[in-house]
Coordinates of N, CA and C in Angstrom, one line a residue:
M1 N 19.1 4.5 -2.7 CA 19.5 2.6 -3.5 C 18.4 1.7 -3.4
F2 N 17.9 0.5 -4.4 CA 17.4 -0.3 -4.5 C 17.9 -1.8 -4.3
S3 N 16.5 -2.1 -3.8 CA 16.9 -3.7 -4.3 C 15.4 -4.0 -4.9
L4 N 15.6 -4.8 -6.3 CA 14.7 -4.7 -6.6 C 14.4 -7.0 -6.8
L5 N 14.3 -7.7 -6.4 CA 13.3 -8.6 -6.1 C 12.4 -9.0 -6.8
I6 N 13.1 -10.5 -8.7 CA 12.7 -10.7 -9.4 C 12.1 -12.2 -9.1
N7 N 10.7 -12.8 -8.8 CA 9.6 -13.8 -8.0 C 10.2 -15.3 -9.3
S8 N 10.5 -14.2 -10.8 CA 10.8 -15.2 -11.4 C 11.1 -14.4 -13.5
K9 N 12.0 -15.8 -14.0 CA 12.8 -15.5 -15.3 C 11.3 -14.5 -15.9
K10 N 10.7 -15.6 -16.1 CA 9.6 -14.4 -16.3 C 9.4 -12.5 -16.0
N11 N 9.0 -12.5 -15.2 CA 9.0 -11.1 -14.4 C 10.6 -10.0 -14.7
F12 N 11.3 -11.3 -14.9 CA 12.5 -10.5 -15.6 C 12.5 -9.9 -16.7
M13 N 12.0 -10.7 -17.8 CA 11.8 -10.0 -18.6 C 11.2 -9.0 -19.3
K14 N 10.0 -8.4 -18.3 CA 9.1 -7.7 -17.8 C 9.1 -6.8 -17.8
I15 N 10.3 -7.1 -17.3 CA 11.1 -5.3 -16.7 C 11.3 -4.2 -17.6
N16 N 11.9 -4.8 -18.8 CA 11.2 -3.6 -19.8 C 10.8 -3.4 -20.7
K17 N 9.8 -3.9 -20.3 CA 7.9 -3.0 -20.7 C 7.6 -2.5 -19.4
V18 N 7.8 -1.8 -18.8 CA 7.0 -1.3 -17.8 C 6.4 -0.2 -18.0
K19 N 5.1 -0.3 -18.6 CA 4.8 0.8 -19.1 C 4.1 0.8 -17.5
K20 N 3.2 1.2 -16.5 CA 2.2 1.6 -15.4 C 2.8 1.1 -14.0
V21 N 2.8 1.8 -13.4 CA 3.7 1.6 -11.4 C 2.4 2.0 -10.4
L22 N 2.4 0.8 -9.7 CA 1.7 0.9 -8.6 C 2.4 1.2 -7.3
I23 N 2.4 2.5 -6.7 CA 4.0 2.4 -6.4 C 2.8 2.6 -4.2
T24 N 2.8 1.5 -3.6 CA 1.8 1.3 -2.8 C 3.0 2.0 -1.3
L25 N 2.0 2.8 -0.9 CA 1.5 4.3 0.7 C 1.1 3.2 2.0
D26 N 2.4 2.8 2.9 CA 1.3 3.4 4.3 C 1.3 4.6 4.9
Y27 N 1.6 4.6 6.0 CA 1.7 6.3 7.0 C 2.1 6.3 7.6
N28 N 3.8 5.2 7.0 CA 4.6 4.6 8.5 C 6.1 6.1 7.8
P29 N 6.8 7.0 8.0 CA 7.7 7.4 8.2 C 9.0 7.4 6.9
T30 N 8.4 5.7 6.6 CA 9.5 5.4 5.8 C 8.8 5.9 3.6
A31 N 7.3 6.5 4.1 CA 6.4 5.9 2.9 C 7.7 7.4 1.8
Q32 N 8.5 8.1 2.0 CA 8.5 9.5 1.7 C 9.7 8.9 0.8
Q33 N 10.9 8.1 1.0 CA 11.9 6.9 0.8 C 11.1 6.4 -0.3
V34 N 10.1 5.1 0.1 CA 9.5 5.0 -1.3 C 9.1 5.7 -2.8
A35 N 8.0 6.9 -2.2 CA 7.5 7.1 -3.0 C 8.6 7.7 -3.6
E36 N 9.1 8.4 -3.2 CA 10.1 9.4 -4.2 C 11.2 7.8 -4.7
Q37 N 11.8 6.5 -4.7 CA 12.7 6.6 -4.8 C 11.4 5.2 -6.0
G38 N 10.7 5.1 -5.6 CA 9.6 4.6 -6.6 C 9.5 5.0 -7.9
Y39 N 8.8 6.7 -7.5 CA 8.6 7.6 -8.2 C 10.1 7.8 -9.3
S40 N 11.1 8.1 -8.8 CA 12.3 8.2 -10.0 C 13.1 6.9 -11.0
I41 N 12.7 5.9 -10.1 CA 13.0 4.4 -10.9 C 11.2 4.2 -12.2
A42 N 10.6 4.6 -12.0 CA 8.2 4.4 -13.3 C 9.5 6.3 -13.4
K43 N 9.3 7.0 -13.3 CA 9.9 8.1 -14.3 C 11.0 7.9 -16.1
S44 N 12.1 7.2 -15.4 CA 12.8 6.8 -16.1 C 12.7 5.7 -16.5
M45 N 11.5 4.9 -16.4 CA 11.3 4.4 -17.4 C 9.7 4.8 -18.6
N46 N 10.0 6.6 -18.2 CA 8.8 6.9 -18.5 C 7.3 6.1 -18.0
A47 N 7.0 5.2 -17.2 CA 6.2 5.3 -16.5 C 5.4 5.8 -15.8
E48 N 3.7 5.1 -16.2 CA 2.9 5.9 -16.0 C 2.8 5.8 -14.6
I49 N 2.2 6.6 -12.9 CA 2.8 7.1 -11.8 C 1.5 6.4 -11.2
I50 N 0.6 5.3 -10.3 CA -0.5 5.7 -9.5 C -0.1 4.6 -7.6
L51 N -0.2 6.0 -7.2 CA -0.1 5.7 -5.6 C -1.2 5.1 -5.2
L52 N -1.0 3.9 -4.6 CA -2.5 3.2 -3.9 C -1.7 3.5 -1.7
H53 N -3.2 3.9 -1.3 CA -3.6 3.9 0.1 C -4.2 2.5 0.2
V54 N -4.3 2.0 1.0 CA -5.0 0.6 1.2 C -5.2 0.7 2.9
I55 N -7.1 1.0 3.3 CA -7.2 1.3 4.7 C -8.0 0.3 4.5
A56 N -8.0 -0.5 6.3 CA -8.3 -2.0 6.4 C -9.2 -1.9 6.2
D57 N -10.0 -3.6 6.1 CA -11.5 -3.1 6.0 C -12.4 -3.2 7.0
P58 N -13.3 -2.0 6.6 CA -14.1 -1.1 7.9 C -14.5 -2.1 9.1
E59 N -14.7 -3.2 9.1 CA -15.5 -4.5 9.8 C -14.1 -3.9 11.0
Y60 N -12.8 -4.0 10.9 CA -11.8 -3.7 11.7 C -12.2 -2.9 12.8
Y61 N -13.0 -1.6 12.3 CA -12.7 -0.6 12.6 C -13.9 -0.3 13.6
S62 N -14.8 -0.7 13.4 CA -16.4 -1.5 14.2 C -16.3 -2.3 15.4
L63 N -15.8 -3.1 14.8 CA -15.7 -3.8 16.1 C -16.8 -5.0 16.3
T64 N -18.7 -4.9 15.3 CA -19.2 -4.5 15.4 C -19.6 -6.7 15.3
Q65 N -17.9 -7.4 14.9 CA -18.8 -8.8 15.0 C -17.7 -10.0 15.9
Y66 N -17.6 -8.9 17.6 CA -17.5 -9.5 18.8 C -19.1 -9.0 19.2
N67 N -18.7 -10.3 21.0 CA -19.5 -10.2 21.9 C -19.4 -9.0 22.4
P68 N -20.1 -8.3 23.5 CA -19.6 -7.0 24.0 C -18.0 -7.7 25.3
I69 N -17.4 -6.8 25.1 CA -16.4 -7.0 26.1 C -16.7 -6.0 27.2
M70 N -16.2 -6.5 28.7 CA -16.1 -5.2 29.6 C -18.2 -4.9 29.3
G71 N -18.7 -5.1 28.6 CA -20.2 -4.0 28.5 C -20.2 -2.8 27.4
F72 N -18.8 -2.7 26.3 CA -18.6 -2.4 25.7 C -19.0 -3.1 24.4
T73 N -20.0 -2.6 24.2 CA -20.2 -4.0 22.6 C -19.9 -3.6 21.2
G74 N -18.5 -2.3 20.8 CA -18.0 -1.7 19.3 C -18.3 -0.1 19.3
Y75 N -17.8 0.0 18.9 CA -18.2 2.0 18.3 C -19.9 2.5 18.0
V76 N -20.2 0.9 17.2 CA -21.6 1.7 17.4 C -22.2 1.7 18.5
D77 N -21.8 2.1 20.4 CA -22.1 2.8 21.6 C -22.1 4.1 20.7
I78 N -21.5 4.8 20.0 CA -20.8 6.0 20.0 C -21.5 6.2 19.3
G79 N -22.3 5.9 18.0 CA -23.6 6.3 17.4 C -22.7 7.0 16.2
P80 N -23.3 8.8 15.8 CA -23.0 8.6 14.8 C -21.6 8.9 14.5
L81 N -21.1 8.9 15.5 CA -19.8 9.6 15.6 C -19.2 8.7 14.3
Q82 N -19.1 7.2 14.7 CA -18.8 5.7 13.9 C -18.9 6.2 12.6
L83 N -19.9 6.4 12.5 CA -20.2 6.3 10.7 C -19.3 7.0 9.8
N84 N -18.8 8.3 10.7 CA -18.0 9.4 9.9 C -16.1 8.2 9.6
V85 N -15.6 7.9 10.8 CA -15.0 6.9 11.1 C -14.0 6.8 9.3
I86 N -15.2 5.6 8.7 CA -14.4 5.4 7.4 C -14.5 6.7 6.9
E87 N -15.0 7.4 6.7 CA -15.6 9.2 6.1 C -14.0 10.3 6.3
D88 N -14.0 9.6 7.1 CA -12.4 10.7 7.7 C -10.9 10.0 7.7
L89 N -11.1 8.4 7.6 CA -10.5 7.6 6.9 C -9.8 7.9 5.3
K90 N -10.9 7.9 4.9 CA -10.6 8.6 3.1 C -10.2 9.2 3.1
K91 N -11.2 10.6 3.6 CA -10.3 11.2 3.8 C -8.8 12.4 3.5
A92 N -7.8 11.0 4.8 CA -7.0 11.1 5.6 C -6.5 11.1 4.5
S93 N -6.5 9.5 3.7 CA -5.6 9.1 3.2 C -5.9 10.0 1.8
Q94 N -7.0 10.2 1.6 CA -6.8 11.3 -0.3 C -5.9 11.7 0.4
L95 N -5.7 12.8 2.0 CA -4.8 14.2 2.2 C -3.2 13.8 1.8
F96 N -3.5 12.2 2.0 CA -2.0 12.4 2.7 C -1.4 12.1 1.1
L97 N -2.2 11.1 0.2 CA -1.6 10.9 -1.5 C -1.9 12.0 -2.0
D98 N -2.6 13.4 -1.3 CA -2.5 14.4 -2.8 C -1.0 15.4 -1.9
K99 N -0.5 15.4 -1.0 CA -0.1 15.4 -0.9 C 1.6 15.1 -0.8
T100 N 1.7 13.7 -1.2 CA 3.1 13.3 -1.8 C 2.5 13.4 -3.2
K101 N 1.7 13.1 -3.9 CA 1.3 13.8 -4.8 C 2.4 14.9 -5.2
S102 N 2.4 16.2 -4.3 CA 2.4 17.6 -4.7 C 4.3 18.1 -4.3
H103 N 4.7 16.7 -3.0 CA 5.4 16.4 -3.4 C 7.3 15.8 -4.4
L104 N 5.3 14.8 -4.7 CA 6.8 14.0 -5.8 C 6.7 15.8 -6.7
G105 N 5.8 16.3 -6.9 CA 5.6 18.1 -8.0 C 5.1 17.1 -9.1
D106 N 3.9 15.9 -9.2 CA 3.9 15.5 -10.5 C 3.0 15.4 -11.2
D107 N 1.8 16.6 -11.4 CA 0.0 16.6 -11.6 C -0.7 15.5 -12.2
A108 N 0.8 14.7 -12.3 CA -0.3 13.1 -13.3 C -0.4 11.9 -12.8
I109 N 0.7 11.8 -11.9 CA 0.4 11.0 -11.4 C -0.6 11.0 -10.3
R110 N -1.9 9.7 -11.2 CA -3.0 9.2 -9.9 C -3.3 8.6 -8.5
T111 N -4.3 8.5 -8.3 CA -4.0 7.8 -6.4 C -5.2 7.9 -6.7
L112 N -5.1 6.7 -6.0 CA -6.2 5.9 -5.7 C -6.2 4.4 -3.6
I113 N -7.6 5.1 -3.5 CA -7.5 4.8 -2.1 C -8.8 3.6 -2.2
K114 N -8.5 1.9 -1.2 CA -8.7 0.6 -1.6 C -9.1 0.7 -0.3
E115 N -10.1 0.1 -0.1 CA -10.4 -0.8 1.3 C -10.5 -1.8 1.5
G116 N -9.6 -2.9 2.4 CA -9.8 -4.4 1.7 C -8.5 -4.5 3.4
G117 N -8.3 -6.1 2.4 CA -6.9 -6.3 2.7 C -6.1 -5.7 2.1
F118 N -4.6 -5.2 3.0 CA -3.5 -5.2 2.5 C -3.0 -5.6 1.2
S119 N -2.7 -6.5 1.7 CA -1.5 -7.8 -0.3 C -2.7 -7.8 -0.7
E120 N -3.8 -8.4 -0.6 CA -4.8 -8.3 -2.1 C -5.6 -7.4 -1.9
C121 N -5.8 -6.1 -1.5 CA -5.8 -5.2 -2.5 C -5.1 -4.7 -3.2
I122 N -3.5 -5.0 -3.0 CA -2.7 -4.3 -3.6 C -2.7 -5.4 -5.2
L123 N -2.6 -7.0 -4.8 CA -3.2 -8.0 -5.9 C -3.5 -6.9 -6.3
E124 N -4.8 -6.9 -6.2 CA -6.3 -6.7 -7.8 C -6.6 -5.6 -7.3
T125 N -5.7 -5.0 -7.6 CA -5.8 -3.2 -8.6 C -4.1 -3.2 -9.1
A126 N -3.7 -4.5 -9.5 CA -2.7 -4.0 -10.2 C -2.9 -5.2 -11.2
K127 N -3.6 -6.6 -10.8 CA -4.6 -6.6 -12.2 C -5.6 -6.2 -12.9
D128 N -6.2 -5.7 -11.9 CA -7.4 -4.9 -12.4 C -7.4 -3.2 -13.0
M129 N -5.9 -3.2 -12.4 CA -5.1 -2.3 -13.5 C -4.3 -1.9 -15.0
K130 N -3.5 -3.3 -15.2 CA -3.0 -3.9 -15.8 C -2.3 -2.9 -15.8
I131 N -1.3 -3.4 -14.6 CA -0.3 -2.5 -14.0 C 1.0 -3.5 -14.0
D132 N 2.1 -3.4 -14.4 CA 3.7 -3.2 -15.0 C 4.8 -4.2 -13.7
M133 N 4.5 -3.1 -12.4 CA 5.4 -3.3 -11.8 C 4.9 -2.6 -10.8
I134 N 4.9 -3.2 -9.5 CA 4.9 -2.6 -7.8 C 5.6 -1.8 -7.0
V135 N 5.4 -1.3 -7.2 CA 6.9 -0.6 -5.9 C 6.6 -0.4 -4.7
M136 N 7.0 -1.2 -3.0 CA 7.1 -0.8 -2.1 C 7.9 -1.4 -1.1
G137 N 7.4 -0.9 0.3 CA 8.7 -0.5 1.3 C 8.7 -2.3 1.8
S138 N 10.1 -2.2 2.4 CA 10.0 -3.4 2.9 C 10.1 -3.7 4.3
H139 N 10.0 -2.1 5.3 CA 10.4 -2.3 6.5 C 9.5 -3.2 6.9
S140 N 9.7 -4.0 7.7 CA 8.7 -4.9 8.6 C 7.7 -4.5 10.3
R141 N 6.9 -4.7 10.3 CA 6.4 -4.9 11.6 C 7.2 -5.6 12.8
R142 N 6.4 -5.4 14.4 CA 8.0 -6.2 15.1 C 7.3 -8.0 14.8
W143 N 7.9 -9.1 15.8 CA 7.6 -10.1 15.2 C 6.2 -11.0 15.2
L144 N 6.0 -10.0 16.4 CA 4.6 -10.2 16.9 C 3.7 -10.2 15.5
E145 N 3.8 -9.0 15.5 CA 2.7 -8.8 14.3 C 2.4 -9.1 13.4
N146 N 4.5 -10.2 13.0 CA 4.3 -10.4 11.8 C 3.1 -11.7 11.3
I147 N 3.7 -12.5 12.9 CA 3.0 -14.4 13.3 C 1.0 -13.0 12.7
L148 N 1.4 -12.5 13.7 CA -0.7 -12.6 13.8 C -0.7 -11.9 12.5
M149 N -0.4 -10.9 11.9 CA -1.4 -10.7 10.4 C -0.3 -10.7 9.3
G150 N 0.8 -11.3 9.5 CA 2.1 -11.4 8.0 C 2.5 -10.6 7.7
N151 N 3.4 -11.0 6.5 CA 3.8 -9.4 6.2 C 3.1 -9.2 4.8
V152 N 2.6 -8.1 4.5 CA 2.5 -7.7 3.5 C 3.5 -7.8 2.4
T153 N 4.0 -7.3 2.3 CA 5.3 -7.2 1.1 C 5.9 -8.9 0.4
E154 N 5.9 -9.5 2.1 CA 6.4 -10.9 0.9 C 4.9 -11.2 1.2
K155 N 3.9 -11.1 1.7 CA 2.3 -11.9 0.4 C 2.9 -11.8 -1.1
V156 N 2.6 -10.5 -1.4 CA 2.6 -9.4 -2.6 C 4.7 -9.9 -3.6
L157 N 5.3 -10.1 -2.8 CA 5.8 -11.3 -3.3 C 5.7 -12.5 -3.7
H158 N 5.3 -12.8 -3.2 CA 4.7 -14.6 -2.9 C 3.7 -14.4 -4.5
H159 N 2.8 -14.4 -3.8 CA 1.7 -14.0 -5.7 C 1.9 -13.9 -6.5
S160 N 2.5 -12.0 -6.8 CA 2.3 -11.1 -7.5 C 3.2 -12.2 -9.2
S161 N 2.3 -11.7 -9.7 CA 2.6 -12.1 -11.9 C 3.8 -11.9 -12.7
I162 N 3.5 -10.4 -11.9 CA 3.9 -9.3 -12.1 C 5.6 -8.6 -11.5
P163 N 6.4 -8.1 -11.8 CA 7.8 -7.5 -11.2 C 6.8 -7.0 -9.8
V164 N 8.1 -7.1 -8.9 CA 7.5 -6.4 -7.7 C 9.2 -5.3 -7.6
L165 N 9.2 -4.4 -6.6 CA 10.4 -3.6 -6.4 C 10.2 -2.9 -5.1
I166 N 11.4 -3.7 -4.2 CA 11.0 -3.7 -2.5 C 12.4 -3.1 -2.7
I167 N 11.1 -1.2 -1.8 CA 12.5 -0.4 -1.2 C 13.1 -0.7 -0.2
P168 N 14.7 -1.1 0.6 CA 14.9 -1.4 1.6 C 14.7 -0.5 2.9
T169 N 13.8 -0.5 3.7 CA 14.2 0.2 4.3 C 13.0 0.8 6.3
K170 N 14.5 -0.3 6.4 CA 14.8 -0.6 7.5 C 16.1 0.4 7.8
K171 N 15.9 0.4 9.5 CA 17.1 1.9 9.9 C 18.5 1.1 9.7
Q172 N 19.4 1.8 8.5 CA 21.0 1.5 9.1 C 21.4 1.4 10.6
A173 N 21.7 0.8 11.4 CA 22.2 0.6 12.4 C 24.3 1.0 12.8

């Protein structure tokens, strides 16, 4: 079961012309559901499929932008290990997308890893790759995280100029 949220009449008309679908995935356990349902819908439209995983801006992991906290100056104190963190994240992300592609059983699926703000990367990728539809999960974080970080799905839906398919992933009560 899925919900198609169309953010304008113009985008409703675009649904019939979907040739490229961007499926956004994170490490949330609901990613399998998003991938499977997004894939099924994209295949039913004979669309090209791109799986996207976004890694948060590397500065988020480095902590070098802050003054020392309790004598800790950030991951720079750790030395060469810090330099490998981003590379390790990229490798893990690629493995995640490769395993997702294998699970879906379609070698034609393309995979892509981007670094930066989640909603910004999704929207920029959609624009740069001339994507016709974005597929993403609806899961939301805890209320405090939403206040501090915002809801990625909500931001993408609000700012997208193309149809956005939202796969509801909240656990049924």
